[in-house]
Coordinates of C-alpha atoms and ligand atoms in Angstrom, one line a residue:
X1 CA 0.0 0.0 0.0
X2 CA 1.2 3.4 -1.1
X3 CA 1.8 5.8 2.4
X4 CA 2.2 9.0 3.2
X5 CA 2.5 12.1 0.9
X6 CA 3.5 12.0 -2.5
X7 CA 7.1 13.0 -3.3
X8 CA 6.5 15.9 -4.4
X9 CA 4.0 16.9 -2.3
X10 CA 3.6 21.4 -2.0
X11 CA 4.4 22.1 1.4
X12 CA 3.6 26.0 2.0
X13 CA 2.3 28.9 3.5
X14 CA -0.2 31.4 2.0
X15 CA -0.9 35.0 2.4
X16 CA -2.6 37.7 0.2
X17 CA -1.4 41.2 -0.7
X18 CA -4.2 43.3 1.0
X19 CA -3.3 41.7 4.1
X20 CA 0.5 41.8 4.2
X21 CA 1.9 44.3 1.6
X22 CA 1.0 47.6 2.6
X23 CA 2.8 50.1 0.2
X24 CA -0.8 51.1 -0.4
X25 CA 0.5 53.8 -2.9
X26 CA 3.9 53.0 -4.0
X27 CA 4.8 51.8 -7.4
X28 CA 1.8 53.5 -8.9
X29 CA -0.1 51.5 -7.6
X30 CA -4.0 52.4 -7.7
X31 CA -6.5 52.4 -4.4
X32 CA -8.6 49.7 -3.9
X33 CA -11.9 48.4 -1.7
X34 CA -9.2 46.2 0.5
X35 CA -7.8 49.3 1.4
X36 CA -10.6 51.6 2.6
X37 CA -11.9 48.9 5.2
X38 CA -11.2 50.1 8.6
X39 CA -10.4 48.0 11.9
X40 CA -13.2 48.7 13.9
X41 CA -17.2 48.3 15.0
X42 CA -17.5 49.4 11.5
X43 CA -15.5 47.5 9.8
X44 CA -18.7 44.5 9.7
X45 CA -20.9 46.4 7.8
X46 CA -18.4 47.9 5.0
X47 CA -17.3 43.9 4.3
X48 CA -20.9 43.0 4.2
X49 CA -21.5 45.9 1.7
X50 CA -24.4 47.9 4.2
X51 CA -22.4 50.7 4.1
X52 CA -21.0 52.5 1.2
X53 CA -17.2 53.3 1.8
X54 CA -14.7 54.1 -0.9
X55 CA -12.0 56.6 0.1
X56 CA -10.2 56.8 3.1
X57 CA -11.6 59.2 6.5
X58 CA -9.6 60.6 9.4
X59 CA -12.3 58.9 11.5
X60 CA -10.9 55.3 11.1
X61 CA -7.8 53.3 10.8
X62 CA -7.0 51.4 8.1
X63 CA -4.5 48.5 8.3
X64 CA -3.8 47.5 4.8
X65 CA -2.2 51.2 4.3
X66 CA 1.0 49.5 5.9
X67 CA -0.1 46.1 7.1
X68 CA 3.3 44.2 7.5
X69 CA 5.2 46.0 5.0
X70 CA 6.1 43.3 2.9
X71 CA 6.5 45.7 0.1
X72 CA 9.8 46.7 1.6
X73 CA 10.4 43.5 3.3
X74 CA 9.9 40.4 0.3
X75 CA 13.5 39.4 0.4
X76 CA 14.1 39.1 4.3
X77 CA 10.5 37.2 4.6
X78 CA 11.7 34.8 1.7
X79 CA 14.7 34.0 2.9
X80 CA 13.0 32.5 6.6
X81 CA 10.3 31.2 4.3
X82 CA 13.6 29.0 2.4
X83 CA 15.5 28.0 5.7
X84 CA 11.8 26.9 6.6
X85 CA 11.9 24.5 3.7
X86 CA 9.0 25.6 2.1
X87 CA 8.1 24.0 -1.1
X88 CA 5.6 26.6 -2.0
X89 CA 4.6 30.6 -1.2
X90 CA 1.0 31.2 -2.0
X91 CA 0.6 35.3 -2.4
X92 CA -1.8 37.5 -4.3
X93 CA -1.2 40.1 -6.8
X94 CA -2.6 43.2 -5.6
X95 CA -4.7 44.1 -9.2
X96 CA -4.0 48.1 -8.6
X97 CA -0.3 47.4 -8.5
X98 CA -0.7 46.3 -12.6
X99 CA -3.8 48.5 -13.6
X100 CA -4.5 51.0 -10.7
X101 CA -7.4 52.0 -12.1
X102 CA -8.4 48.5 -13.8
X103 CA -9.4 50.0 -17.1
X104 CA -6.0 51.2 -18.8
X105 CA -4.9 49.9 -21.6
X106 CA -1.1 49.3 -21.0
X107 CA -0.3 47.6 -17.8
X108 CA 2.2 49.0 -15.1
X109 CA 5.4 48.5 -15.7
X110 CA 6.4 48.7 -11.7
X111 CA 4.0 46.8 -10.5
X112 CA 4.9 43.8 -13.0
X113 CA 8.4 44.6 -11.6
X114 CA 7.4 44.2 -8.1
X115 CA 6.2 40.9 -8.6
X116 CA 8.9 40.1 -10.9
X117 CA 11.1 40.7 -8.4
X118 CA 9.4 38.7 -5.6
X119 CA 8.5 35.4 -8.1
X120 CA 12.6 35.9 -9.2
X121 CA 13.5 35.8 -5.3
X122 CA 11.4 32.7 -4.8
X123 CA 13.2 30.6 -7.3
X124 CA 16.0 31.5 -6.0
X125 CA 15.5 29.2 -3.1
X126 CA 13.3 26.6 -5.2
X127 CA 10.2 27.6 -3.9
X128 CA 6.9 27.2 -6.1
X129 CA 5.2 30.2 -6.6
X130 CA 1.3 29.6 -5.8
X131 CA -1.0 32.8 -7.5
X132 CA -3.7 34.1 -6.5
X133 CA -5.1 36.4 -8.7
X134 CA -7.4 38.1 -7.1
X135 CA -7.6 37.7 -3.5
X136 CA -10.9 40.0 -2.8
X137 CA -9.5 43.1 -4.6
X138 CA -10.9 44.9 -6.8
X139 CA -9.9 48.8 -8.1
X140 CA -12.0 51.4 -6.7
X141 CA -12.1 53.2 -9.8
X142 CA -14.4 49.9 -11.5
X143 CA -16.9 50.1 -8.3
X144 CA -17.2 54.3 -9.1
X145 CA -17.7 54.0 -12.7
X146 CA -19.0 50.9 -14.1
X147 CA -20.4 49.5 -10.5
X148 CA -17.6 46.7 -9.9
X149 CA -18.6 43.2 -11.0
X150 CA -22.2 43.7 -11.7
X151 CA -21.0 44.8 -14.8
X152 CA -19.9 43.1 -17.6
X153 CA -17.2 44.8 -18.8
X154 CA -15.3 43.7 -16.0
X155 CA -14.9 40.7 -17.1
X156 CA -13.0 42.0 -20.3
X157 CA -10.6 44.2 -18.2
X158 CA -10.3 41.0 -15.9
X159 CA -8.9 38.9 -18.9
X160 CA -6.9 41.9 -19.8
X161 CA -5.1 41.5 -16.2
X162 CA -4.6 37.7 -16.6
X163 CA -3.1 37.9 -20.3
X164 CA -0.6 40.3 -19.0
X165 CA -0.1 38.3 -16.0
X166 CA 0.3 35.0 -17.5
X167 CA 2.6 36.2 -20.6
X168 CA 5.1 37.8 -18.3
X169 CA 5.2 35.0 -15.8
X170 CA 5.1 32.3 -18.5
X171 CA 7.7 29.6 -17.7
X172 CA 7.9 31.0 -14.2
X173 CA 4.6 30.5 -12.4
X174 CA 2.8 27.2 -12.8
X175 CA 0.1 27.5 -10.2
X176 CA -2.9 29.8 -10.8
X177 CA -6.1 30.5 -8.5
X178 CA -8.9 32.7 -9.9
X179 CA -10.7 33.9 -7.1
X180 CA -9.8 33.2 -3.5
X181 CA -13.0 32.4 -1.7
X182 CA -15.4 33.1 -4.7
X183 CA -18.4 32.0 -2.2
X184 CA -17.4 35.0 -0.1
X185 CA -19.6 36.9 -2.6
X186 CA -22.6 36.0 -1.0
X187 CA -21.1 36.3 2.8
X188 CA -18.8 39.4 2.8
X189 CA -19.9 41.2 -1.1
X190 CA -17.7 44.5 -0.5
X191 CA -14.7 42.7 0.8
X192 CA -15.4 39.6 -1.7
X193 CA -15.9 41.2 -4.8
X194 CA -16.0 45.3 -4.0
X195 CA -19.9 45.1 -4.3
X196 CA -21.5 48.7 -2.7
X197 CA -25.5 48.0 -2.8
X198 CA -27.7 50.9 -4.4
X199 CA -30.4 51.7 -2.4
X200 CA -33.7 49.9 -3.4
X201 CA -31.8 46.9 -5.1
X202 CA -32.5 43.5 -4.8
X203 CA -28.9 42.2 -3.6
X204 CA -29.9 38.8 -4.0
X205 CA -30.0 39.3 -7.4
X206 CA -27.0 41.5 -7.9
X207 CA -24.7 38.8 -5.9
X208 CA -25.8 36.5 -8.5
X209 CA -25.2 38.9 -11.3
X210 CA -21.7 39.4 -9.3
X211 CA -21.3 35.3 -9.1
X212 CA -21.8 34.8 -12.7
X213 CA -19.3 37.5 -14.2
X214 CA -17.2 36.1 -11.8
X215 CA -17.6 32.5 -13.1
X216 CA -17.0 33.6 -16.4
X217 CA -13.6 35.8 -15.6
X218 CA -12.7 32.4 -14.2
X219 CA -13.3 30.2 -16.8
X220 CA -12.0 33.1 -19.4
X221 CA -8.6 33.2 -17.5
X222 CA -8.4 29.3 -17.3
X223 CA -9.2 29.6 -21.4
X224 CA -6.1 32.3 -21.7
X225 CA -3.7 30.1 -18.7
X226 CA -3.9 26.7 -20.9
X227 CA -3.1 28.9 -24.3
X228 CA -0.5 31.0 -23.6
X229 CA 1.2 27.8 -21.4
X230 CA 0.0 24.2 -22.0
X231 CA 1.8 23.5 -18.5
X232 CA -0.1 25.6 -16.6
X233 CA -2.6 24.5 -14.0
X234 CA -5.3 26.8 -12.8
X235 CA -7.7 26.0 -9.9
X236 CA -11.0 27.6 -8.0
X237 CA -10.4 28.2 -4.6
X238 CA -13.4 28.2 -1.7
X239 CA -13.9 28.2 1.5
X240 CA -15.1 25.1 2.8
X241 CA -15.7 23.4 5.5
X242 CA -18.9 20.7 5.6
X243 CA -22.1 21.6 7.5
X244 CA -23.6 19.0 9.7
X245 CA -26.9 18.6 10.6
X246 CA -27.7 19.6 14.0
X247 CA -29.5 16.7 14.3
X248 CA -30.7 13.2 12.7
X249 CA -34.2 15.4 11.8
X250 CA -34.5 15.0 8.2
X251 CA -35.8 18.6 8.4
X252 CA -32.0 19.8 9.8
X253 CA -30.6 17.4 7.5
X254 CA -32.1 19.1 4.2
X255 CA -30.8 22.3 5.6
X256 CA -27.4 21.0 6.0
X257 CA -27.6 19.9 2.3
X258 CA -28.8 23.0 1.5
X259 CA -25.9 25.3 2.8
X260 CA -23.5 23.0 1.5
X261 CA -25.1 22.9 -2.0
X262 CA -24.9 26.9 -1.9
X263 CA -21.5 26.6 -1.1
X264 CA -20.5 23.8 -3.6
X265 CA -22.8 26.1 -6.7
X266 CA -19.3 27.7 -7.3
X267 CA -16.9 25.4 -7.9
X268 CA -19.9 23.5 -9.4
X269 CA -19.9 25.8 -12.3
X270 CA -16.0 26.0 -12.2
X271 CA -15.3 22.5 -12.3
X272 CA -18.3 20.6 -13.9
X273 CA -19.1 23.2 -16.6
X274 CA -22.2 24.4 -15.7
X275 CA -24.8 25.6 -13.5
X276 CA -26.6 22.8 -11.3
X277 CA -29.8 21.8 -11.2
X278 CA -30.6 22.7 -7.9
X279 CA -29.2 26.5 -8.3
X280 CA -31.1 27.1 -11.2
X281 CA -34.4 25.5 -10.3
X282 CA -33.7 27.7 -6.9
X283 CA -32.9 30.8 -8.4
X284 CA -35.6 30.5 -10.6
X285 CA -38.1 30.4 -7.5
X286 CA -37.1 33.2 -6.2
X287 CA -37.3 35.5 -9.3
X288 CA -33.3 36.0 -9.5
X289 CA -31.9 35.8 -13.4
X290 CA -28.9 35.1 -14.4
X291 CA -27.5 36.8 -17.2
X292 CA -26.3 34.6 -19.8
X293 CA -25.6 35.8 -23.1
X294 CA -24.8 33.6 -26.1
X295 CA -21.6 31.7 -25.8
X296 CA -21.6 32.0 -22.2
X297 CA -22.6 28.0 -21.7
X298 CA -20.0 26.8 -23.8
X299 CA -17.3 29.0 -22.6
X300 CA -18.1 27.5 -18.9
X301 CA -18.4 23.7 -19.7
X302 CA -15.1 23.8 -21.5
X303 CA -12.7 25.4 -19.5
X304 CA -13.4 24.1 -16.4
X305 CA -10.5 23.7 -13.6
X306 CA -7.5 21.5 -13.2
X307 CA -7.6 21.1 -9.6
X308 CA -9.6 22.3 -6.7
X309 CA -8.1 24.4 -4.1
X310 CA -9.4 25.8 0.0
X311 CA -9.6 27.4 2.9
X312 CA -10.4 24.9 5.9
X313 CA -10.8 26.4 9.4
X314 CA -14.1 24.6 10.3
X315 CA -16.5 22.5 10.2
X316 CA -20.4 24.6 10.2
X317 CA -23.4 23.2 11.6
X318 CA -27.2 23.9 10.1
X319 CA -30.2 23.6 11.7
X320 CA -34.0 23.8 10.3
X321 CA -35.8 24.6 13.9
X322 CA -35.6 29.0 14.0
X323 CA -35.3 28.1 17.7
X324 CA -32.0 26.9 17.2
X325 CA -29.5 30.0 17.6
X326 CA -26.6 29.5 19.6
X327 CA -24.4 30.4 16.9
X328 CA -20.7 31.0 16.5
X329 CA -18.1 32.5 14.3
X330 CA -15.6 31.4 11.7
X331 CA -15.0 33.3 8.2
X332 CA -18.1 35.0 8.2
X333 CA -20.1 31.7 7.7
X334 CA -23.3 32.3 10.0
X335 CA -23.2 28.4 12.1
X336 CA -24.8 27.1 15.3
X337 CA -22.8 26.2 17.7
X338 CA -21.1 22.7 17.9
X339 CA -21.1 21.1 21.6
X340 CA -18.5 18.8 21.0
X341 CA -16.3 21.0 19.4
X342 CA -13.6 23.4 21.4
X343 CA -13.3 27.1 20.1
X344 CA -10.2 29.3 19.1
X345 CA -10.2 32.7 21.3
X346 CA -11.9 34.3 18.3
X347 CA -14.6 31.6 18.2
X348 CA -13.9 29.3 15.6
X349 CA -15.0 25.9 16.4
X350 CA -11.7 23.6 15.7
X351 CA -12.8 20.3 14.2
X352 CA -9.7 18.1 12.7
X353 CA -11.6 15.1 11.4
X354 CA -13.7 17.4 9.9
X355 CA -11.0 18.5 7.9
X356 CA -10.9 14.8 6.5
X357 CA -15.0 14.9 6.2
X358 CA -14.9 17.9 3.8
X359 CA -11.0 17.0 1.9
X360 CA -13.6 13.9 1.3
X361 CA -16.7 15.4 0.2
X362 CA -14.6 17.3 -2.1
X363 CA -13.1 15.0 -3.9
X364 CA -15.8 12.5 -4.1
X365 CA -17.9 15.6 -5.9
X366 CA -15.2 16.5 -8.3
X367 CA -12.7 13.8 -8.9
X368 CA -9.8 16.3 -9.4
X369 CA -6.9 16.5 -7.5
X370 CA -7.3 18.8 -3.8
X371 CA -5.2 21.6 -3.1
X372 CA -5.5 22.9 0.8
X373 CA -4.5 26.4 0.1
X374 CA -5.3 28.0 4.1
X375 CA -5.6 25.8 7.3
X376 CA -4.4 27.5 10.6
X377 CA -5.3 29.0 13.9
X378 CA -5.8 32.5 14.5
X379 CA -4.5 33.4 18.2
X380 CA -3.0 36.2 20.7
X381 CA 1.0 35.2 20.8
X382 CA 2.4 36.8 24.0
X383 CA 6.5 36.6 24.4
X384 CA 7.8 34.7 27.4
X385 CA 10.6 36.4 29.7
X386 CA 13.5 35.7 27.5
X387 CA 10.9 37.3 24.4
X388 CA 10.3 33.7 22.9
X389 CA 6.8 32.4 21.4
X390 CA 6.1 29.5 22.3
X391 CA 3.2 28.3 20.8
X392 CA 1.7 25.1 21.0
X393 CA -1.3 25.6 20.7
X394 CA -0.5 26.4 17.3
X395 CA 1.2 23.3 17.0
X396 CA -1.6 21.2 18.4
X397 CA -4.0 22.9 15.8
X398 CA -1.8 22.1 12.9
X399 CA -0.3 18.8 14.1
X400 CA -4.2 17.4 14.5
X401 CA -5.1 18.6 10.8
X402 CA -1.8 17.3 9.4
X403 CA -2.9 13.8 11.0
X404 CA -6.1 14.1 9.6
X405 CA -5.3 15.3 5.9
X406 CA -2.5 12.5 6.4
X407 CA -5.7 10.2 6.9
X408 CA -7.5 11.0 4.3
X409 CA -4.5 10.6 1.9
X410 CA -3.1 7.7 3.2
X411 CA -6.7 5.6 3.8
X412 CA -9.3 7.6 1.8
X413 CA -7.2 7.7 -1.3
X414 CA -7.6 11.6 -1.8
X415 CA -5.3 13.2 -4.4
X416 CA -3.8 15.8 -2.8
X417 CA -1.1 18.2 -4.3
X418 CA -0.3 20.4 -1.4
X419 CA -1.0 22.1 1.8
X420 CA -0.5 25.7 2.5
X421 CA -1.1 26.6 5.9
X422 CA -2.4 30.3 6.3
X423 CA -0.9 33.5 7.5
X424 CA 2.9 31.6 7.3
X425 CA 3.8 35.3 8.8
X426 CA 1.6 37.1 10.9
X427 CA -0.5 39.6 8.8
X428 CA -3.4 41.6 8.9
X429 CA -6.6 39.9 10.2
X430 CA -9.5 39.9 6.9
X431 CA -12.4 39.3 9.3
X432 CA -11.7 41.7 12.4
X433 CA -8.6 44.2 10.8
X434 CA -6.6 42.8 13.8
X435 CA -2.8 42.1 13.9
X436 CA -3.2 40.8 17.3
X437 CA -4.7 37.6 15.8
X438 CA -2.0 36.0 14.3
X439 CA -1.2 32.8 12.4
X440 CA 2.5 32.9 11.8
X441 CA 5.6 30.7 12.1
X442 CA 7.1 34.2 12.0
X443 CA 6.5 36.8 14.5
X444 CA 5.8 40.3 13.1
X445 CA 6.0 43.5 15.5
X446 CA 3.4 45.5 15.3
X447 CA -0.3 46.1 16.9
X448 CA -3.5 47.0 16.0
X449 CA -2.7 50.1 16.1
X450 CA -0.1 50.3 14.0
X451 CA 2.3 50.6 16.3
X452 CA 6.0 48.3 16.4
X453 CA 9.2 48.4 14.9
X454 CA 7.8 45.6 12.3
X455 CA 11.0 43.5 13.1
X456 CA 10.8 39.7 12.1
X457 CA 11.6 36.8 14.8
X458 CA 10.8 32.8 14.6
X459 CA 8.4 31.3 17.0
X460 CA 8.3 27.7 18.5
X461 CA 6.2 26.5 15.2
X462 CA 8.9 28.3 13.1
X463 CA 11.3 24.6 13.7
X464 CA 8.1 22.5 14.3
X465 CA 6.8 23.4 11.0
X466 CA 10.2 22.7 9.0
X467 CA 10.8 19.6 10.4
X468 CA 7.4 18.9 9.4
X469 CA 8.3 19.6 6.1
X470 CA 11.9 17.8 6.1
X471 CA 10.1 14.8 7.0
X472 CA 7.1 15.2 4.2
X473 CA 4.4 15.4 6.9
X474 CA 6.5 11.9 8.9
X475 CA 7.7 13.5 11.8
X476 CA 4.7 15.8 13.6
X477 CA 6.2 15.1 17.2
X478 CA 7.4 18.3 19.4
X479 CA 7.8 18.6 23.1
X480 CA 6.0 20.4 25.0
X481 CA 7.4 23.9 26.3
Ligands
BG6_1 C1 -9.9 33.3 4.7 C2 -9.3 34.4 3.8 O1 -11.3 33.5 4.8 O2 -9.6 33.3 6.1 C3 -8.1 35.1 4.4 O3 -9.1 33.9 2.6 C4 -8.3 35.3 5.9 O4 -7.9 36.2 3.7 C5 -8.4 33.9 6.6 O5 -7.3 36.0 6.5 C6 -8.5 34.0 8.1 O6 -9.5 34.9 8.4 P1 -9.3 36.0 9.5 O7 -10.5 36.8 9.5 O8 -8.9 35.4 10.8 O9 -8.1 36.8 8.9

């Protein structure tokens, strides 16, 4: 029997360019929604699009301005990510770095350099480069005058970003995402996709409108990915994590179906080729159209993805009964509570086996090799007397998913190319703005404030996780400090 992880299995860490870069307006780079959301009580209803915000106050502060500077700091990060042993580097390209306003015709040059620079300083050490190309960002300027991804033309200045991207990178970058979390759309529509509401509308049906431009960017850019490079591979990316019924009542079970199939609709599309069943006899009960246009079917059903890639935190939970409402948090995804399950200090129920449940459900559904791109634990890391971080509990939470993704490669057969665990340096919280919920195996100073000298140093996990990595996912064991 074959064991363990394939040879050359992607052992990384992900992060995205809103949340790390800062360098909001070097390089020429243009402003964008990720930029204008402020750490605070309002921070909620700008990423949930209630309230319109698209420049920057005097009232708020924004973290992405700076976040961990990595702008200024890609070659020192790099270099800990190599003596890590990283196999991969997931990062996003920040859109407004290559068309700051999204509409230009001639891309900019020092943005391209940028990222030049950084992909040029990852081979260097032999370390895949994992793209994502849009990790929830989108150019103010296409919210303010076309009205973001509700409209069309998007799409066509979309593919204009990813033939520019995938020419210049050609031969260098292998591994594409589209979208990171494209099901954030309907959770989080400003920070997911830069949708601002207009009074009166119905949103249902502009998240829809949203979803299916999006769908088509995607399978546009997988078209232009397999042209201009026959090796390249391009995957969806979502953020998963099965829902459970609450209990054996058929009732909660249909509802637990239910939120997973809204879930799955995306990569549905993206992988199979076209809209399900179940979403279109749905959306046509409640009255919400889809705009296809001619050509639009085909275009979906024949460049569908190579492999599916996401974000695991947690397992969700559904329930039918309205008097059912405990609930709890985790990525925005509304779930009642789970009494068997412990919680991170931000809420977020930790289930490792169902990590295995959902790596499972996935690739029963889609028979295409897995990609986790973000796994990890979210947490306050407070230096010891000699100004050490030892934490184990970030170790515990990694070493018990590790086990269980071993599981379900090792005994369920899954195909699994790699496993980026999230935040591999502390950055700047998506949900709550926060620095002071980190996920790194390197230590970043700085608060939520913005205050700290931004200075770099390992923590416990730093050696845990490359030993991990020496021993392709063998040797999890670590003492206890
Ligand atoms: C995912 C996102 O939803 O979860 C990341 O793709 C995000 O951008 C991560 O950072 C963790 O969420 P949070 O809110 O703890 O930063």
């Amino acid at each position: 029997m074959e064991m363990g992880f394939r040879d050359d299995f992607l052992w990384g860490g992900a992060t995205a360019a809103n949340q790390c870069e800062g360098g909001y307006d070097e390089g020429g780079r243009g402003l964008a929604n990720v930029d204008v959301v402020p750490i605070g009580e309002d921070r909620g209803p700008i990423i949930t699009g209630q309230m319109k915000h698209l420049d920057f106050d005097d009232a708020h502060f924004y973290p992405a301005k700076k976040a961990i500077d990595m702008y200024h700091h890609f070659k020192e990060d790099i270099a800990l990510f190599a003596e890590m042993g990283l196999k991969t580097y997931r990062f996003s390209i920040a859109w407004t770095r290559i068309f700051p306003k999204g509409d230009e015709q001639e891309p900019n040059e020092a943005g391209l350099k940028f990222y030049e620079e950084l992909i040029d300083e990852l081979l260097k050490y032999d370390i895949e480069p994992l793209v994502t190309i849009t990790h929830f960002d989108m150019p103010i300027h296409l919210i303010q005058e076309y009205g973001g991804w509700r409209n069309r033309e998007v799409v066509d200045f979309y593919e204009r970003l990813v033939t520019v991207l995938f020419n210049r990178f050609k031969g260098k970058v292998k591994y594409w995402l589209t979208f990171n979390e494209i099901n954030m759309i309907l959770h989080a529509p400003f920070m997911g996709a830069g949708l601002v509401f207009e009074e009166g509308e119905n949103q249902e049906q502009v998240k829809y409108i949203v979803a299916h431009h999006e769908l088509l960017a995607s399978a546009i850019a997988t078209k232009v990915a397999h042209e201009v490079d026959p090796e390249n591979m391009v995957g969806c990316m979502i953020a998963a994590g099965q829902y459970y019924p609450n209990t054996p009542n058929p009732a909660d079970v249909r509802q637990a179906q239910m939120d997973n199939q809204e879930n799955y609709f995306f990569i549905d599309v993206q992988s199979r080729g076209e809209y399900p069943a179940y979403a279109l006899k749905q959306l046509e009960r409640e009255g919400i159209e889809i705009p296809f246009e001619e050509g639009d079917k085909e275009l979906l059903k024949e460049h569908t993805v190579d492999f599916i890639s996401f974000s695991y935190y947690s397992s969700r939970v559904s329930s039918a009964d309205p008097k059912v409402n405990e609930k709890t948090e985790g990525n925005i995804f509304a779930s009642v509570k789970n009494p068997y399950l412990e919680a991170s200090e931000w809420g977020w129920q930790i289930d490792p086996l169902g990590f295995r449940i959902t790596m499972n459900e996935l690739y029963d559904r889609y028979q295409k090799p897995l990609f986790v791109v973000e796994n990890g634990l979210g947490a306050i890391d407070t230096p010891d007397a000699d100004g050490n971080i030892v934490d184990d509990y970030r170790i515990d939470y990694l070493k018990q998913h590790v086990e269980t993704m071993k599981e379900a490669v090792e005994l369920d057969g899954v195909d699994l190319l790699g496993y980026t665990t999230w935040g591999v340096i502390d950055l700047v919280s998506a949900g709550t703005g926060e620095m002071k919920k980190r996920y790194g195996f390197i230590y970043v100073d700085r608060d939520n404030e913005g205050n700290g000298t931004l200075a770099r140093s390992k923590k416990k996990s730093f050696d845990w996780y490359k030993q991990v990595i020496e021993s392709n996912g063998e040797d999890l064991d670590y003492t206890k400090g």
